[in-house]
Short mmCIF file of C-alpha atoms in Angstrom, two decimals:
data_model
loop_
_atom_site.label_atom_id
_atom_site.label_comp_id
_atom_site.label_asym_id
_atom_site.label_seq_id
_atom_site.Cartn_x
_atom_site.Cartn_y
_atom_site.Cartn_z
CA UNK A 1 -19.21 36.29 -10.10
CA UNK A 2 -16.49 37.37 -12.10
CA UNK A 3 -16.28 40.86 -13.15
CA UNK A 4 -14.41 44.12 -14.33
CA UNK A 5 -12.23 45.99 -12.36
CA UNK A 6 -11.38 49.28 -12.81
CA UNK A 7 -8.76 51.49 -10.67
CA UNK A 8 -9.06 54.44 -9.98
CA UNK A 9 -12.63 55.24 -9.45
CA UNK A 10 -11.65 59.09 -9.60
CA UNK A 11 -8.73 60.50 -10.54
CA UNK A 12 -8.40 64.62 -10.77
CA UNK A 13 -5.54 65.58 -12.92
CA UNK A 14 -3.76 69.02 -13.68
CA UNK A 15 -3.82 69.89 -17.62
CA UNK A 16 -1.12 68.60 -19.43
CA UNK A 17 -0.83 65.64 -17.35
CA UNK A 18 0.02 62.43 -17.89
CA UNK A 19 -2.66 59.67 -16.63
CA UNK A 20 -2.98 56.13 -17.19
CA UNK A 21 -6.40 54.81 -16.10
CA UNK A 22 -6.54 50.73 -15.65
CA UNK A 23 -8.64 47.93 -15.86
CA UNK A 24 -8.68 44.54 -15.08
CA UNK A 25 -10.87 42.28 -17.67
CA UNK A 26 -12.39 38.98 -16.61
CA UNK A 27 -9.39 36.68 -16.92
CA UNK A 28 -10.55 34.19 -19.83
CA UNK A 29 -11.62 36.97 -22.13
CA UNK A 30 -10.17 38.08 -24.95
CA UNK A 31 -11.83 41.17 -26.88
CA UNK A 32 -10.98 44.54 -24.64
CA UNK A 33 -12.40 47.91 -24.90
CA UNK A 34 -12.33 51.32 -23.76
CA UNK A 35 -15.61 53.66 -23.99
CA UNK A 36 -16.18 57.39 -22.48
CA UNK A 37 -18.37 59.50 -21.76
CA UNK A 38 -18.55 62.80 -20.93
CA UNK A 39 -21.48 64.25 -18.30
CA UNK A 40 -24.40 64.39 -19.99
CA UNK A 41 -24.12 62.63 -23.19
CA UNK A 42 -23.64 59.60 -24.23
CA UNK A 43 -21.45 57.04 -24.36
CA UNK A 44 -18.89 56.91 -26.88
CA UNK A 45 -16.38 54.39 -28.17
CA UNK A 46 -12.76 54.95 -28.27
CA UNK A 47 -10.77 51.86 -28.92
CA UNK A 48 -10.97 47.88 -29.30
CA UNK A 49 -8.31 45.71 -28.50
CA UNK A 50 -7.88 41.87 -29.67
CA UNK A 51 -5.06 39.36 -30.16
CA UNK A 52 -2.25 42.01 -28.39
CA UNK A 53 -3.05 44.93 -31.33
CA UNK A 54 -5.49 47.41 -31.48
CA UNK A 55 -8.33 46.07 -33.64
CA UNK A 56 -10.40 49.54 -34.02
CA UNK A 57 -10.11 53.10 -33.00
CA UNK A 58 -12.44 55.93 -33.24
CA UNK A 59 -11.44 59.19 -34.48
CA UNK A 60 -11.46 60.59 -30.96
CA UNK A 61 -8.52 58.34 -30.40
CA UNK A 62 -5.58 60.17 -31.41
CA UNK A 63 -1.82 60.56 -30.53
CA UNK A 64 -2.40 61.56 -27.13
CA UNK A 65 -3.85 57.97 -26.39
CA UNK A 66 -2.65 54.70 -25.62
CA UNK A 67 -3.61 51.30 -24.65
CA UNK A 68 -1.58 48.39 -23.78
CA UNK A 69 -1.67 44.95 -21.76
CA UNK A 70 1.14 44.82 -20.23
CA UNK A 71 1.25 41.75 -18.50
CA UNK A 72 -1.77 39.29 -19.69
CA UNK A 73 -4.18 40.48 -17.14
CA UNK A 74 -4.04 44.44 -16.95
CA UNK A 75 -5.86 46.42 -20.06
CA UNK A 76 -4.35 49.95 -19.66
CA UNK A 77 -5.41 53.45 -21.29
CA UNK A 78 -3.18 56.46 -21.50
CA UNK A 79 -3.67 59.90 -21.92
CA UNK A 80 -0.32 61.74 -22.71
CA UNK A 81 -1.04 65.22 -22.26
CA UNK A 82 -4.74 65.97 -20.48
CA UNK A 83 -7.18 68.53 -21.66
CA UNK A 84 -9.83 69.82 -20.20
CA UNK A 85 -12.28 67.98 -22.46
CA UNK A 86 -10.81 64.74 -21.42
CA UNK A 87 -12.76 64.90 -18.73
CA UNK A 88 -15.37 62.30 -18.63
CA UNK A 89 -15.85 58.84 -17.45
CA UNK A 90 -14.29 56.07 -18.71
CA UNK A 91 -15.45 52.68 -19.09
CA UNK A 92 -13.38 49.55 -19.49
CA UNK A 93 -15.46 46.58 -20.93
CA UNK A 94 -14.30 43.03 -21.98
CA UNK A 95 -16.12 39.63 -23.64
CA UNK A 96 -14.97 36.40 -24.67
CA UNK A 97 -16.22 37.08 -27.72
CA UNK A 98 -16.91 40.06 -29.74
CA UNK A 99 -20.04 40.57 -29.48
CA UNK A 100 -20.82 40.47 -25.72
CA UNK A 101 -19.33 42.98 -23.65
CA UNK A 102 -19.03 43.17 -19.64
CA UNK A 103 -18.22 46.72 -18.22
CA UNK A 104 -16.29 48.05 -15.38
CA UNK A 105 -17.63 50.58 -13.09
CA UNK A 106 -15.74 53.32 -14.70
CA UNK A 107 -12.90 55.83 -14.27
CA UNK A 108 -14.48 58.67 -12.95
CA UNK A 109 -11.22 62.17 -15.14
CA UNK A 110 -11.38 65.41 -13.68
CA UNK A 111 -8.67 67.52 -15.29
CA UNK A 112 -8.69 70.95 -13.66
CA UNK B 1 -28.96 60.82 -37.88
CA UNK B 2 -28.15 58.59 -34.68
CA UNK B 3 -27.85 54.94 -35.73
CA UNK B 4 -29.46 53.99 -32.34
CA UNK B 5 -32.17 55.84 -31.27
CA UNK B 6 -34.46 55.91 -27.98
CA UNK B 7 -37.77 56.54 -26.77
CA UNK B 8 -38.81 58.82 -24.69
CA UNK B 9 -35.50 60.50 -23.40
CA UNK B 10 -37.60 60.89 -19.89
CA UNK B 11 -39.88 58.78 -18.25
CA UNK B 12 -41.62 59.26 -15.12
CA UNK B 13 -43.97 56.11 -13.68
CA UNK B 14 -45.67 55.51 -10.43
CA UNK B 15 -44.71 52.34 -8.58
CA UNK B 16 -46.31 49.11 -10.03
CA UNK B 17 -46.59 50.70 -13.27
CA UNK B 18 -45.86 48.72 -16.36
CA UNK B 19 -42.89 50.68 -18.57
CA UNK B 20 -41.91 50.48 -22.13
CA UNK B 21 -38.74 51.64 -23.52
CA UNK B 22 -38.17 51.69 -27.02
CA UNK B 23 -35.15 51.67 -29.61
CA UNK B 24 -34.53 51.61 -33.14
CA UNK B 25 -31.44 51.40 -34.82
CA UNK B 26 -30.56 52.23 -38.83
CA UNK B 27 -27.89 50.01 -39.62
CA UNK B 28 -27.40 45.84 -39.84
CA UNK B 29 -26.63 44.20 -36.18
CA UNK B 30 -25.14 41.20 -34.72
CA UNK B 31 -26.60 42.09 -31.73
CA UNK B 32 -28.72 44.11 -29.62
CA UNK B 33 -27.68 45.25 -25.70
CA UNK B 34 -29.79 47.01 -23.26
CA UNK B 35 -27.77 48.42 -20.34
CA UNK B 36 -28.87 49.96 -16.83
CA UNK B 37 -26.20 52.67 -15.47
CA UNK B 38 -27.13 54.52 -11.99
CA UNK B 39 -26.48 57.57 -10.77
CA UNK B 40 -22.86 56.50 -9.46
CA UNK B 41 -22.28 56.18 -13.31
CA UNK B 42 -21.44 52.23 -13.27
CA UNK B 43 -23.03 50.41 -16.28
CA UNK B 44 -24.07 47.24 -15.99
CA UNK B 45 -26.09 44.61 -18.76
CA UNK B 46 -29.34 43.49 -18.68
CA UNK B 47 -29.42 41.62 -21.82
CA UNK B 48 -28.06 40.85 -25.19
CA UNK B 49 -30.39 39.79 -27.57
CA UNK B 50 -29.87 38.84 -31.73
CA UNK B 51 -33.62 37.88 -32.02
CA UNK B 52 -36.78 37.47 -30.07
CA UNK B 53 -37.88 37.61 -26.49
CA UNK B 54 -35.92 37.73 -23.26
CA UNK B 55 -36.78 37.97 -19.57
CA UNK B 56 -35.16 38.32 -16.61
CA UNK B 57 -37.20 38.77 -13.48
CA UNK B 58 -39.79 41.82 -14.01
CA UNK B 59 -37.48 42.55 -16.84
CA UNK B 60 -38.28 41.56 -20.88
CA UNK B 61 -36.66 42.32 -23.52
CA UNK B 62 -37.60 41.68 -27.60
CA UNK B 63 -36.40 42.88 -30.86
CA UNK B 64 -37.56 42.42 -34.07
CA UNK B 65 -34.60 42.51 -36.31
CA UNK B 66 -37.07 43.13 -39.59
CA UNK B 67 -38.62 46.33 -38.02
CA UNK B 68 -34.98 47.07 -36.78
CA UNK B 69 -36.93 48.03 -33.26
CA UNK B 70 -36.01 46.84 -29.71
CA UNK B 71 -38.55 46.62 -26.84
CA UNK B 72 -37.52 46.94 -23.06
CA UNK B 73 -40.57 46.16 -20.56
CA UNK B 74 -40.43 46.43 -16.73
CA UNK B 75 -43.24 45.08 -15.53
CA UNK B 76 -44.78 45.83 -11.77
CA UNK B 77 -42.02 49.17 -12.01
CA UNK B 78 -40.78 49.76 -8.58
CA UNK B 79 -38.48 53.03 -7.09
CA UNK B 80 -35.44 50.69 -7.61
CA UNK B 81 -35.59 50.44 -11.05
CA UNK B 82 -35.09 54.46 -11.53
CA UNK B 83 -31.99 54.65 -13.37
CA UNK B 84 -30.99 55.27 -17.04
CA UNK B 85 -31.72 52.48 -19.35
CA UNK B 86 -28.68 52.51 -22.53
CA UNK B 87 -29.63 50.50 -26.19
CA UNK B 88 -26.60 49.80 -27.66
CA UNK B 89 -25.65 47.99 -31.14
CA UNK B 90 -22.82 46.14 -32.12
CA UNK B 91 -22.56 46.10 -36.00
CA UNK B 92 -20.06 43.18 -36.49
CA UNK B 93 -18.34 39.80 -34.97
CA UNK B 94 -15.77 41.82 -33.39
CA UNK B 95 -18.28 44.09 -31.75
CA UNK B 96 -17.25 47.37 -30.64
CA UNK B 97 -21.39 49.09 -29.06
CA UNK B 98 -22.78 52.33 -30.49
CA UNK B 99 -24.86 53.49 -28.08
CA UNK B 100 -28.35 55.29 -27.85
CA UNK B 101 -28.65 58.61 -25.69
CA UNK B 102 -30.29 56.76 -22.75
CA UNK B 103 -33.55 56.71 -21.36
CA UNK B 104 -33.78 58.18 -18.24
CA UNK B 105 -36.80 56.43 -15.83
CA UNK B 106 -37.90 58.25 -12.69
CA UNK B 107 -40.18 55.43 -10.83
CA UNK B 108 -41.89 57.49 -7.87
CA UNK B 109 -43.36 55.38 -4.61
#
């Protein structure tokens, strides 16, 4: 069964680090997101991706993020410059349309 | 106010139990999810409903999109099934999920 990959499962980072976290959605879809969520809460959206531009972005999506697909099958998200409330896990999740929505098993940032 | 709220935030059954989660949401829908994540932290869907009844092994799942209210049902609950059970909305065709705070079940042998 097809599904979402996501690489790395954990990733510890210094602060002020540069990390890109990446997914791989299920190859015929075409809606793309990224969601996080930090221990103990729950989970929150950051950013939806559609026809090769961002489609919607929350307000904890700021300058120090960034998402691209670089090459028609990876779904990328930056962080520029880590914080130590960046830590948190982070979800990929993809659907062929917008309203479904299969997830990855998550990026597991630890910025120290 | 949360636009997607659960009920209860803890649950604790014996095995072969029959559980009820509950969710309610404020705002219009296109669709209703319910999602299982485990302790590892990987989420993974159960079902996506926009109206009535689904089921899915000892798994159902309703909504009535009137009452804005979402039912999830495990019937004959088993150890396995302890993990945290996630309503989430999406409010439009393009579909970005709000979530709910999770419901955490603790199914004891």
């Amino acid at each position: 069964e097809p599904e979402v990959t996501q690489t790395p499962s954990h990733q510890v980072t210094q602060m002020g680090q540069e990390v890109i976290l990446r997914c791989v959605p299920i190859s015929n879809h075409l809606y793309f997101y990224w969601y996080r969520q930090i221990l103990g809460q729950k989970v929150e959206f950051l950013v939806s991706f559609y026809n090769n531009e961002i489609s919607e972005k929350s307000e904890i999506f700021d300058d120090q993020f960034s998402v691209e697909r670089p090459d028609g099958s990876n779904f990328t998200l930056k962080i520029r410059s880590t914080k130590l409330e960046d830590s948190a896990m982070y979800f990929c999740a993809s659907g062929t349309t917008g309203v479904e929505a299969f997830f990855g098993q998550g990026t597991r940032l630890t910025v120290v | 106010k949360n636009e997607v709220e659960q009920s209860p935030q803890n649950l604790t059954a014996q095995e072969g139990e029959f559980i009820t989660i509950n969710c309610s949401y404020s705002v219009g829908i296109s669709a209703l999810h319910w999602l299982q994540q485990h302790p590892g932290g990987g989420i993974v869907s159960l079902f996506m409903l926009s109206s009535g009844k689904k089921k899915h092994g000892r798994l159902i799942a309703t909504i009535n999109i009137q009452e804005k209210h979402s039912s999830l049902h495990i019937t004959a609950s088993h150890p396995r099934d302890s993990a945290v059970y996630i309503c989430a909305v999406s409010k439009a065709s393009y579909g970005k999920l709000t979530f709910g705070q999770g419901t955490i079940l603790t199914v004891h042998p």
